[in-house]
Each structure stands twice: as structure tokens, then as C-alpha cells.
Amino acid sequence: MTLRRRGEKATISIQEHMAIDVCPGPIRPIKQISDYFPRFPRGLPPDAGPRAAAPPDAPARPAAASAGRRSPSDGARDDDEDVDQLFGAYGSSPGPSPGPSSGPSPARPPAKPPEDEPDADGYESDDCTALGTLDFSLLYDQESNALHCTISKAKGLKPMDHNGLADPYVKLHLLPGASKANKLRTKTLRNTLNPTWNETLTYYGITDEDMIRKTLRISVCDEDKFRHNEFIGETRVPLKKLKPNHTKTFSICLEKQLPVDKTEDKSLEERGRILISLKYSSQKQGLLVGIVRCAHLAAMDANGYSDPYVKTYLKPDVDKKSKHKTAVKKKTLNPEFNEQEFCYEIKHGDLAKKTLEVTVWDYDIGKSNDFIGGVVLGINAKGERLKHWFDCLKNKDKRIERWHTLTSELPGAVLSD
């Protein structure tokens, strides 16, 4: 037991304050505990190679001689040598040292600097490492005018939350004209950087013209409950790359957000699409008009949606009894009607003199309803509208469905309800 004088402070050795080296040999304090955790290979300088360890049978250095040559700086040098040996333990195994009788040792090639590796946490390499990859497939069904987008999975997404993970989902837009009318999205998967959706999203009313001039924008975002959702990455696929009725699979690196062209041609602006069926029934001696569904309608309400319904007229209408009207579909831009067909009693020979006007409206309470768009089918129509009318006249008792583009102006229509 060590005695100390009264009033004298107890002395504590540095070994009691710091971690100590328990390797065989003299006990020395470690300068920094982080020396035991080298950041190899980037912790080593490029020109620092592993130090060669002495062979077991090498003669030991006399203690007296070494003690006689020890200088005050030798302690610090020994500590550095211990650290160097520690670093060398992570390198390649050292070769045996040449003995005194051996010839001159061959020149050791200079150590090559470690190659840069992808930094998964730095996000400073390429977009694949920074944002992740997305696997999906596209199929254009030409017969049903539908574009099927199957979102499979994503890998290595960029962490967006404090826990180092994300709550990813995928949303789709058709460009030009990105809006709520043509926005589709998957479900959200929580706390993952490698989500698997296996979810199919479908655009209806896609024509061959759309496949030539439109581009599909696929964005991956992170959902947040208490603030705005965050963008992770996107990719864009021109639809002209797809072959009709052939599934094409993609595995693409996500890119940074690209600007959307705000100066697109206004002449290409659309009010939406409508799927109409026509059939002349010999049994009922009349024209059957079916309103199947609408797609990508223009938003007319402040919430970014509409409350659409459809009206039909067969003109000229002297008695003003040809008006038919569907039910109102609340808060949607892609309504499905599939209602009972409207019947216009008319002789088949008189149809060539008639015109079918179809208008889509947004229902409002307490004020006038808003006109969304319309289309005219008849002898004076053009393109697909004229072809649809003629196909109906030539094929009695056959139901013919066609998609038509709504226009903002409808000649001869009364833009009020």
C-alpha cells in the first residue's frame, strides 16, 4: 500500500486515464483510440507501404545498447512505430527480411494508390449510385387504345428521411400536358430503399397519334406526412419507341428532375377524351348511343378536379326532344359511365342527314355548369369522327366503339346548361 503525506494529492498514472496497449512488451499509453480503427485503404497515404515485420529468429537488439542510444524523442517514435505496425497488419503479409549474408534486396515496386470506389453515402458519383434504378415495363394495346405501365421495383434509392430510409411511390405523367388529368400513381411503401410494387397503371384513350408525339414521365418520390413530398428521381420514355401489342421492359437509372416545357403548342391542348359506342338496331328501329367513359378531362374546379356528366343531341332537332343526359360523377377527371344506351328512334335512311353532338360538362351547385369539351359525329365531320359515323351506317346491329378527342369549341352547340 502506498502511503502519502497529509494534504498531498493522489497521483494517477496516465495508464489509468487512457486505454492501454495489452500486447506483450512494455506498457505504453495509446495516443488516440482511433488508431485502433484505421480507415483503410483511404487512411493510408499513397506512398505508405506495409512495414516488414522482423522474423522470429532474428537476433534481438541488446537492451543496454539500445538504452544507451535512447533519446527523449524515442518514446514518441516508438509510439508511431506501433501505429505503423498496426496499419501494416491490414495490408498484405510481409515477406521475410533478408539476412546479413544475403545479397542486395530487390527493389520493391512503389505502392499504387488505392482506386476510388463508389461512395454509397456521398452521392457524388453518377446518377445510378446517387438516385437508384427503376425496373418497369410498357405495353401499348392498340385495339383497346390503352397504355399499360407495370412498375416492378426500384433499387438503391437515395435516403430521404432521418432514419436513412424513404417512403417511395411512383407517379406517371404524359407529356405534353402534365396535370391531374393524366397523373397516375402507385401505392406508397414505407421505410425501404429497395421497394417492390408489381403494380400496373393504365392510361385509356391513347391513340396512335399520342404514341408518336407524347412522352411518358416516370417519377419516384418520397411521401412525407407533415410536409411536401420530396422528389427522388425520374426517367422519360418517348412512346414512339414502343411497338404496338409488344411488351418492352426497362431497367433505367433515375435522373435529376428535368424542366417541363411550358411553351408547348397551344394548338395541341386538349380538353380530354371520350369513348362513344354507336349501333343502329334493326329491332328497335333506332340509333343506340352509349357513353362508356372519359379520360384526361380538363379540371374545372378549384380542387383540381371536375364533377363531369355528358349530354347528347341528335340534330337537327325540331321538337327539341333528343336531349339525353348521364349521371354526374363526383371529383374525377377519368369518369366511367357504362350506362344504358340512349335510343334515338329514326329510320336508317335518315341518319345520313343527322349529326350527333356530344358535350361534357362540369356540374356546379349554385351557378352555371362549366363546359369542358365536345365532339360532333356526322356527315360533315372529319377524320375518325366521320369514319366512326360511316362504320355505324354500314354495319347494322353491330356495336362500334371509338375514342374521340374533345375540343373546346363545338359549332352549333349552346354553351350553357
Short mmCIF file of C-alpha atoms in Angstrom, two decimals:
data_model
loop_
_atom_site.label_atom_id
_atom_site.label_comp_id
_atom_site.label_asym_id
_atom_site.label_seq_id
_atom_site.Cartn_x
_atom_site.Cartn_y
_atom_site.Cartn_z
CA MET A 1 0.00 0.00 0.00
CA THR A 2 1.44 3.34 -0.98
CA LEU A 3 1.49 5.98 1.80
CA ARG A 4 1.19 9.64 1.04
CA ARG A 5 1.69 12.68 3.17
CA ARG A 6 -1.23 14.57 4.63
CA GLY A 7 -2.55 17.17 2.18
CA GLU A 8 -0.72 15.59 -0.76
CA LYS A 9 -2.90 14.91 -3.82
CA ALA A 10 -3.04 11.38 -5.12
CA THR A 11 -1.16 10.86 -8.34
CA ILE A 12 -2.82 8.79 -11.02
CA SER A 13 -0.80 7.30 -13.82
CA ILE A 14 -1.71 8.03 -17.38
CA GLN A 15 -2.47 4.33 -17.88
CA GLU A 16 -5.45 4.75 -15.58
CA HIS A 17 -6.80 7.59 -17.73
CA MET A 18 -6.37 6.08 -21.17
CA ALA A 19 -6.77 2.75 -22.91
CA ILE A 20 -3.54 0.82 -22.69
CA ASP A 21 -1.83 -1.49 -25.09
CA VAL A 22 -2.06 -5.02 -23.70
CA CYS A 23 0.27 -6.51 -26.31
CA PRO A 24 3.45 -8.20 -24.98
CA GLY A 25 6.12 -5.69 -24.20
CA PRO A 26 6.37 -2.50 -22.24
CA ILE A 27 3.04 -0.87 -21.38
CA ARG A 28 2.63 2.39 -23.24
CA PRO A 29 -0.37 4.72 -23.45
CA ILE A 30 -2.09 4.92 -26.81
CA LYS A 31 -2.06 8.38 -28.31
CA GLN A 32 -5.53 8.10 -29.84
CA ILE A 33 -8.04 5.32 -29.50
CA SER A 34 -8.99 5.88 -33.18
CA ASP A 35 -5.62 4.41 -34.13
CA TYR A 36 -7.14 1.02 -33.44
CA PHE A 37 -9.75 1.68 -36.16
CA PRO A 38 -7.82 2.72 -39.27
CA ARG A 39 -9.86 3.92 -42.23
CA PHE A 40 -8.09 1.57 -44.60
CA PRO A 41 -7.40 1.92 -47.51
CA ARG A 42 -8.11 5.63 -47.62
CA GLY A 43 -6.43 6.23 -44.27
CA LEU A 44 -3.02 5.34 -45.64
CA PRO A 45 -1.05 7.81 -47.73
CA PRO A 46 -0.46 6.61 -51.28
CA ASP A 47 3.26 6.08 -50.77
CA ALA A 48 3.00 4.27 -47.43
CA GLY A 49 3.54 0.54 -47.82
CA PRO A 50 3.26 -2.15 -45.13
CA ARG A 51 6.23 -2.34 -42.82
CA ALA A 52 8.11 -5.60 -42.85
CA ALA A 53 7.99 -7.44 -39.54
CA ALA A 54 11.16 -8.99 -38.14
CA PRO A 55 11.36 -12.78 -38.48
CA PRO A 56 11.03 -14.81 -35.32
CA ASP A 57 14.67 -15.99 -35.45
CA ALA A 58 16.16 -12.52 -35.90
CA PRO A 59 18.68 -11.64 -33.16
CA ALA A 60 17.27 -9.39 -30.50
CA ARG A 61 18.78 -5.96 -30.07
CA PRO A 62 20.80 -5.69 -26.85
CA ALA A 63 18.88 -3.83 -24.23
CA ALA A 64 21.88 -1.98 -22.87
CA ALA A 65 22.96 -0.75 -26.28
CA SER A 66 19.51 0.41 -27.10
CA ALA A 67 19.17 2.06 -23.77
CA GLY A 68 22.42 3.91 -24.28
CA ARG A 69 21.28 5.31 -27.62
CA ARG A 70 17.72 6.22 -26.49
CA SER A 71 16.92 9.89 -26.84
CA PRO A 72 13.95 11.79 -25.36
CA SER A 73 12.17 11.62 -28.71
CA ASP A 74 12.48 7.84 -28.94
CA GLY A 75 9.29 7.35 -26.91
CA ALA A 76 7.19 9.24 -29.39
CA ARG A 77 8.94 7.46 -32.29
CA ASP A 78 8.13 4.07 -30.74
CA ASP A 79 4.51 5.05 -30.44
CA ASP A 80 4.50 5.99 -34.14
CA GLU A 81 6.10 2.67 -34.99
CA ASP A 82 3.37 0.84 -33.08
CA VAL A 83 0.72 2.66 -35.08
CA ASP A 84 2.57 1.92 -38.32
CA GLN A 85 2.72 -1.75 -37.44
CA LEU A 86 -0.97 -1.66 -36.65
CA PHE A 87 -1.70 -0.19 -40.06
CA GLY A 88 0.58 -2.71 -41.71
CA ALA A 89 -1.43 -5.53 -40.21
CA TYR A 90 -4.27 -4.62 -42.60
CA GLY A 91 -2.04 -4.79 -45.67
CA SER A 92 -0.52 -7.72 -47.46
CA SER A 93 1.51 -10.16 -45.37
CA PRO A 94 5.14 -9.04 -45.17
CA GLY A 95 7.86 -11.17 -46.69
CA PRO A 96 10.92 -12.37 -44.75
CA SER A 97 13.70 -9.87 -44.19
CA PRO A 98 16.96 -10.68 -45.96
CA GLY A 99 19.69 -11.97 -43.68
CA PRO A 100 23.13 -10.37 -43.30
CA SER A 101 24.69 -12.80 -45.79
CA SER A 102 22.05 -12.35 -48.43
CA GLY A 103 22.63 -10.19 -51.48
CA PRO A 104 21.13 -6.80 -52.11
CA SER A 105 17.37 -6.93 -51.77
CA PRO A 106 15.42 -6.40 -54.98
CA ALA A 107 13.84 -3.02 -55.39
CA ARG A 108 10.27 -3.04 -54.07
CA PRO A 109 7.80 -1.57 -56.56
CA PRO A 110 6.18 1.61 -55.32
CA ALA A 111 2.78 1.13 -53.73
CA LYS A 112 -0.09 2.01 -56.02
CA PRO A 113 -2.60 4.49 -54.68
CA PRO A 114 -5.92 2.84 -53.85
CA GLU A 115 -8.51 3.15 -56.59
CA ASP A 116 -11.56 5.28 -55.89
CA GLU A 117 -14.59 3.20 -55.03
CA PRO A 118 -18.23 4.25 -55.37
CA ASP A 119 -19.23 6.16 -52.29
CA ALA A 120 -22.69 4.94 -51.39
CA ASP A 121 -23.16 7.64 -48.81
CA GLY A 122 -21.68 10.59 -50.63
CA TYR A 123 -23.94 10.60 -53.70
CA GLU A 124 -21.24 12.30 -55.67
CA SER A 125 -20.67 9.68 -58.33
CA ASP A 126 -23.15 9.02 -61.12
CA ASP A 127 -26.93 9.14 -61.03
CA CYS A 128 -27.21 5.34 -60.66
CA THR A 129 -25.37 5.47 -57.35
CA ALA A 130 -26.93 8.73 -56.26
CA LEU A 131 -30.61 8.19 -57.04
CA GLY A 132 -31.15 4.49 -57.75
CA THR A 133 -32.57 2.36 -60.58
CA LEU A 134 -36.15 1.58 -61.62
CA ASP A 135 -37.48 -1.55 -63.34
CA PHE A 136 -40.74 -1.28 -65.29
CA SER A 137 -42.44 -2.44 -68.49
CA LEU A 138 -44.76 -0.78 -71.03
CA LEU A 139 -47.41 -2.27 -73.32
CA TYR A 140 -49.50 -0.38 -75.87
CA ASP A 141 -52.74 -2.27 -76.62
CA GLN A 142 -53.65 -0.81 -79.99
CA GLU A 143 -57.05 -2.48 -80.19
CA SER A 144 -58.34 -1.11 -76.88
CA ASN A 145 -56.35 2.15 -77.10
CA ALA A 146 -54.75 1.53 -73.70
CA LEU A 147 -51.21 2.01 -72.41
CA HIS A 148 -50.35 -0.42 -69.60
CA CYS A 149 -47.47 0.62 -67.32
CA THR A 150 -46.23 -2.07 -64.94
CA ILE A 151 -43.99 -0.69 -62.17
CA SER A 152 -41.91 -3.60 -60.87
CA LYS A 153 -39.30 -2.41 -58.38
CA ALA A 154 -36.56 0.07 -57.56
CA LYS A 155 -33.06 -0.49 -56.15
CA GLY A 156 -30.67 1.66 -54.19
CA LEU A 157 -32.90 4.71 -53.83
CA LYS A 158 -31.48 7.80 -52.20
CA PRO A 159 -32.34 8.03 -48.47
CA MET A 160 -34.71 10.92 -47.84
CA ASP A 161 -35.72 10.51 -44.17
CA HIS A 162 -33.81 10.91 -40.92
CA ASN A 163 -33.73 7.16 -40.38
CA GLY A 164 -31.70 6.70 -43.58
CA LEU A 165 -34.66 5.24 -45.49
CA ALA A 166 -37.55 6.54 -47.62
CA ASP A 167 -41.29 6.07 -48.22
CA PRO A 168 -41.25 5.78 -52.02
CA TYR A 169 -44.04 5.80 -54.57
CA VAL A 170 -44.11 6.21 -58.37
CA LYS A 171 -46.23 8.69 -60.33
CA LEU A 172 -46.79 8.90 -64.09
CA HIS A 173 -47.47 11.85 -66.38
CA LEU A 174 -47.99 12.12 -70.11
CA LEU A 175 -46.09 14.99 -71.70
CA PRO A 176 -47.02 17.45 -73.04
CA GLY A 177 -49.85 18.30 -70.70
CA ALA A 178 -48.71 17.09 -67.27
CA SER A 179 -51.65 17.67 -64.92
CA LYS A 180 -54.01 15.82 -62.62
CA ALA A 181 -55.94 14.75 -65.70
CA ASN A 182 -53.24 12.29 -66.76
CA LYS A 183 -51.50 11.63 -63.45
CA LEU A 184 -51.38 8.07 -62.14
CA ARG A 185 -49.52 6.82 -59.07
CA THR A 186 -48.69 3.63 -57.22
CA LYS A 187 -49.20 2.88 -53.56
CA THR A 188 -46.57 4.07 -51.05
CA LEU A 189 -44.16 1.57 -49.50
CA ARG A 190 -42.80 2.51 -46.07
CA ASN A 191 -39.20 2.54 -44.81
CA THR A 192 -37.36 0.99 -47.73
CA LEU A 193 -34.74 1.87 -50.33
CA ASN A 194 -35.47 -1.23 -52.42
CA PRO A 195 -39.27 -1.21 -52.92
CA THR A 196 -41.19 -3.82 -54.93
CA TRP A 197 -44.56 -2.64 -56.25
CA ASN A 198 -45.52 -5.02 -59.07
CA GLU A 199 -48.39 -2.66 -59.84
CA THR A 200 -49.96 -1.94 -63.25
CA LEU A 201 -51.28 1.53 -64.09
CA THR A 202 -53.32 2.03 -67.27
CA TYR A 203 -53.94 5.04 -69.50
CA TYR A 204 -57.13 4.76 -71.54
CA GLY A 205 -57.92 6.59 -74.75
CA ILE A 206 -54.36 6.51 -76.10
CA THR A 207 -54.34 6.88 -79.88
CA ASP A 208 -51.66 6.18 -82.49
CA GLU A 209 -51.11 9.92 -82.72
CA ASP A 210 -50.36 10.03 -79.00
CA MET A 211 -47.82 7.26 -79.41
CA ILE A 212 -45.96 9.40 -81.93
CA ARG A 213 -45.87 12.76 -80.14
CA LYS A 214 -46.17 12.02 -76.41
CA THR A 215 -43.61 11.11 -73.76
CA LEU A 216 -44.20 9.17 -70.55
CA ARG A 217 -42.61 10.75 -67.49
CA ILE A 218 -41.99 8.36 -64.58
CA SER A 219 -41.05 9.96 -61.26
CA VAL A 220 -40.07 8.35 -57.96
CA CYS A 221 -40.95 10.44 -54.89
CA ASP A 222 -40.76 10.18 -51.12
CA GLU A 223 -44.03 10.66 -49.24
CA ASP A 224 -44.00 12.85 -46.13
CA LYS A 225 -46.92 13.16 -43.73
CA PHE A 226 -46.14 16.58 -42.32
CA ARG A 227 -44.60 18.39 -45.30
CA HIS A 228 -44.45 18.34 -49.07
CA ASN A 229 -43.47 15.10 -50.74
CA GLU A 230 -39.86 15.04 -51.93
CA PHE A 231 -38.62 14.24 -55.42
CA ILE A 232 -36.04 11.41 -55.71
CA GLY A 233 -35.52 10.88 -59.44
CA GLU A 234 -37.24 10.43 -62.78
CA THR A 235 -36.92 8.98 -66.25
CA ARG A 236 -38.73 9.75 -69.53
CA VAL A 237 -39.70 7.36 -72.31
CA PRO A 238 -40.87 8.62 -75.74
CA LEU A 239 -43.87 6.47 -76.62
CA LYS A 240 -42.71 6.20 -80.23
CA LYS A 241 -40.11 3.70 -79.00
CA LEU A 242 -42.87 1.18 -78.27
CA LYS A 243 -44.23 -1.29 -80.78
CA PRO A 244 -47.99 -1.92 -80.67
CA ASN A 245 -49.02 -5.05 -78.75
CA HIS A 246 -45.42 -5.78 -77.67
CA THR A 247 -44.27 -5.52 -74.05
CA LYS A 248 -40.98 -3.68 -73.59
CA THR A 249 -39.04 -3.99 -70.33
CA PHE A 250 -36.82 -1.24 -68.94
CA SER A 251 -34.18 -1.07 -66.19
CA ILE A 252 -33.12 2.57 -66.08
CA CYS A 253 -31.04 4.76 -63.80
CA LEU A 254 -33.05 7.59 -62.30
CA GLU A 255 -32.01 11.12 -63.24
CA LYS A 256 -32.34 14.53 -61.67
CA GLN A 257 -35.53 16.48 -62.27
CA LEU A 258 -35.72 17.93 -65.76
CA PRO A 259 -37.65 21.10 -66.58
CA VAL A 260 -41.07 20.75 -68.22
CA ASP A 261 -41.55 22.76 -71.41
CA LYS A 262 -44.10 25.44 -70.54
CA THR A 263 -44.15 26.86 -74.09
CA GLU A 264 -45.79 23.85 -75.71
CA ASP A 265 -48.02 24.42 -78.71
CA LYS A 266 -51.44 25.54 -77.51
CA SER A 267 -53.00 24.10 -80.64
CA LEU A 268 -52.25 20.67 -79.20
CA GLU A 269 -54.06 21.46 -75.96
CA GLU A 270 -56.86 19.02 -75.31
CA ARG A 271 -59.92 19.05 -73.12
CA GLY A 272 -59.95 15.29 -72.69
CA ARG A 273 -61.09 12.11 -74.43
CA ILE A 274 -64.42 10.32 -74.61
CA LEU A 275 -65.24 6.72 -75.56
CA ILE A 276 -68.52 6.51 -77.51
CA SER A 277 -70.32 3.45 -78.86
CA LEU A 278 -72.71 3.58 -81.83
CA LYS A 279 -75.11 0.93 -83.04
CA TYR A 280 -78.11 1.04 -85.35
CA SER A 281 -80.64 -1.51 -84.09
CA SER A 282 -82.91 -3.02 -86.72
CA GLN A 283 -85.11 -4.43 -83.96
CA LYS A 284 -85.68 -1.08 -82.25
CA GLN A 285 -85.54 0.90 -85.48
CA GLY A 286 -83.25 3.42 -83.89
CA LEU A 287 -79.71 4.60 -83.14
CA LEU A 288 -78.22 3.42 -79.85
CA VAL A 289 -75.62 5.79 -78.37
CA GLY A 290 -73.51 4.62 -75.45
CA ILE A 291 -71.27 6.83 -73.30
CA VAL A 292 -68.66 4.43 -71.93
CA ARG A 293 -66.08 6.62 -70.23
CA CYS A 294 -63.97 9.78 -70.38
CA ALA A 295 -60.25 10.23 -69.82
CA HIS A 296 -57.89 13.12 -69.01
CA LEU A 297 -60.66 15.71 -68.69
CA ALA A 298 -59.76 19.33 -68.03
CA ALA A 299 -60.01 20.36 -64.38
CA MET A 300 -62.71 23.00 -63.83
CA ASP A 301 -62.92 23.21 -60.01
CA ALA A 302 -60.58 24.82 -57.51
CA ASN A 303 -59.63 21.42 -56.07
CA GLY A 304 -58.07 20.43 -59.40
CA TYR A 305 -60.91 18.09 -60.39
CA SER A 306 -64.32 18.23 -62.04
CA ASP A 307 -67.80 16.75 -61.47
CA PRO A 308 -68.44 15.63 -65.04
CA TYR A 309 -71.55 14.45 -66.84
CA VAL A 310 -72.35 14.02 -70.57
CA LYS A 311 -75.21 15.25 -72.75
CA THR A 312 -76.11 14.05 -76.26
CA TYR A 313 -78.21 15.65 -79.03
CA LEU A 314 -79.25 14.33 -82.43
CA LYS A 315 -79.63 17.36 -84.71
CA PRO A 316 -81.46 18.88 -86.42
CA ASP A 317 -83.90 18.54 -83.52
CA VAL A 318 -87.10 20.34 -84.45
CA ASP A 319 -89.10 19.11 -81.45
CA LYS A 320 -86.16 19.51 -79.04
CA LYS A 321 -86.70 16.04 -77.61
CA SER A 322 -83.36 14.48 -78.47
CA LYS A 323 -81.51 15.51 -75.33
CA HIS A 324 -80.13 12.70 -73.14
CA LYS A 325 -78.00 13.10 -70.04
CA THR A 326 -75.80 10.81 -67.91
CA ALA A 327 -75.43 10.87 -64.15
CA VAL A 328 -72.87 13.17 -62.51
CA LYS A 329 -69.57 11.59 -61.41
CA LYS A 330 -68.09 13.43 -58.45
CA LYS A 331 -64.49 14.68 -58.21
CA THR A 332 -62.85 12.83 -61.06
CA LEU A 333 -61.12 13.54 -64.34
CA ASN A 334 -61.44 9.97 -65.61
CA PRO A 335 -65.12 9.05 -65.09
CA GLU A 336 -66.61 5.70 -66.03
CA PHE A 337 -70.28 5.81 -67.04
CA ASN A 338 -71.12 2.46 -68.70
CA GLU A 339 -74.77 3.41 -68.53
CA GLN A 340 -77.70 2.11 -70.52
CA GLU A 341 -77.53 3.21 -74.13
CA PHE A 342 -79.61 6.16 -75.26
CA CYS A 343 -82.02 5.26 -78.06
CA TYR A 344 -83.00 7.66 -80.87
CA GLU A 345 -85.91 6.30 -82.91
CA ILE A 346 -85.09 7.12 -86.51
CA LYS A 347 -85.11 5.40 -89.86
CA HIS A 348 -81.77 4.15 -91.09
CA GLY A 349 -82.03 6.20 -94.28
CA ASP A 350 -82.45 9.42 -92.32
CA LEU A 351 -79.23 9.04 -90.35
CA ALA A 352 -77.17 10.41 -93.24
CA LYS A 353 -78.89 13.76 -92.69
CA LYS A 354 -78.33 13.82 -88.91
CA THR A 355 -75.49 15.00 -86.69
CA LEU A 356 -74.72 13.64 -83.21
CA GLU A 357 -73.42 16.21 -80.77
CA VAL A 358 -71.82 15.02 -77.52
CA THR A 359 -70.83 17.51 -74.84
CA VAL A 360 -69.13 17.08 -71.45
CA TRP A 361 -69.96 19.41 -68.56
CA ASP A 362 -68.79 20.11 -65.03
CA TYR A 363 -71.66 20.21 -62.54
CA ASP A 364 -71.68 23.16 -60.12
CA ILE A 365 -74.07 23.97 -57.30
CA GLY A 366 -75.47 27.48 -57.18
CA LYS A 367 -74.04 28.64 -60.51
CA SER A 368 -73.95 27.75 -64.18
CA ASN A 369 -72.33 24.48 -65.11
CA ASP A 370 -68.96 24.70 -66.89
CA PHE A 371 -68.44 23.43 -70.41
CA ILE A 372 -65.46 21.06 -70.60
CA GLY A 373 -65.46 19.94 -74.22
CA GLY A 374 -67.40 18.31 -77.02
CA VAL A 375 -67.31 16.32 -80.24
CA VAL A 376 -69.51 16.11 -83.35
CA LEU A 377 -70.16 12.91 -85.31
CA GLY A 378 -71.91 13.04 -88.65
CA ILE A 379 -71.72 13.51 -92.39
CA ASN A 380 -69.93 16.84 -92.03
CA ALA A 381 -67.31 15.58 -89.57
CA LYS A 382 -63.72 14.72 -90.48
CA GLY A 383 -61.17 12.06 -89.69
CA GLU A 384 -62.04 9.45 -87.08
CA ARG A 385 -65.35 11.14 -86.29
CA LEU A 386 -66.54 10.77 -89.90
CA LYS A 387 -65.20 7.21 -90.12
CA HIS A 388 -67.00 6.21 -86.93
CA TRP A 389 -70.29 7.54 -88.29
CA PHE A 390 -69.94 5.76 -91.63
CA ASP A 391 -68.95 2.48 -89.97
CA CYS A 392 -72.13 2.66 -87.93
CA LEU A 393 -74.27 3.25 -91.02
CA LYS A 394 -72.64 0.42 -92.97
CA ASN A 395 -72.76 -2.17 -90.17
CA LYS A 396 -76.28 -2.55 -88.86
CA ASP A 397 -76.74 -4.26 -85.48
CA LYS A 398 -73.01 -4.04 -84.76
CA ARG A 399 -71.75 -2.06 -81.76
CA ILE A 400 -68.74 0.06 -82.68
CA GLU A 401 -66.66 1.85 -80.04
CA ARG A 402 -64.20 4.67 -80.76
CA TRP A 403 -62.22 7.19 -78.75
CA HIS A 404 -62.60 10.83 -79.72
CA THR A 405 -60.76 13.98 -78.64
CA LEU A 406 -62.86 16.71 -77.04
CA THR A 407 -62.49 20.24 -78.39
CA SER A 408 -63.02 23.50 -76.56
CA GLU A 409 -65.36 24.81 -79.27
CA LEU A 410 -68.36 22.96 -80.61
CA PRO A 411 -70.05 24.56 -83.69
CA GLY A 412 -73.80 24.75 -83.30
CA ALA A 413 -73.76 23.85 -79.60
CA VAL A 414 -75.26 26.06 -76.96
CA LEU A 415 -72.51 26.53 -74.35
CA SER A 416 -74.86 26.67 -71.39
CA ASP A 417 -76.92 24.18 -69.48
#
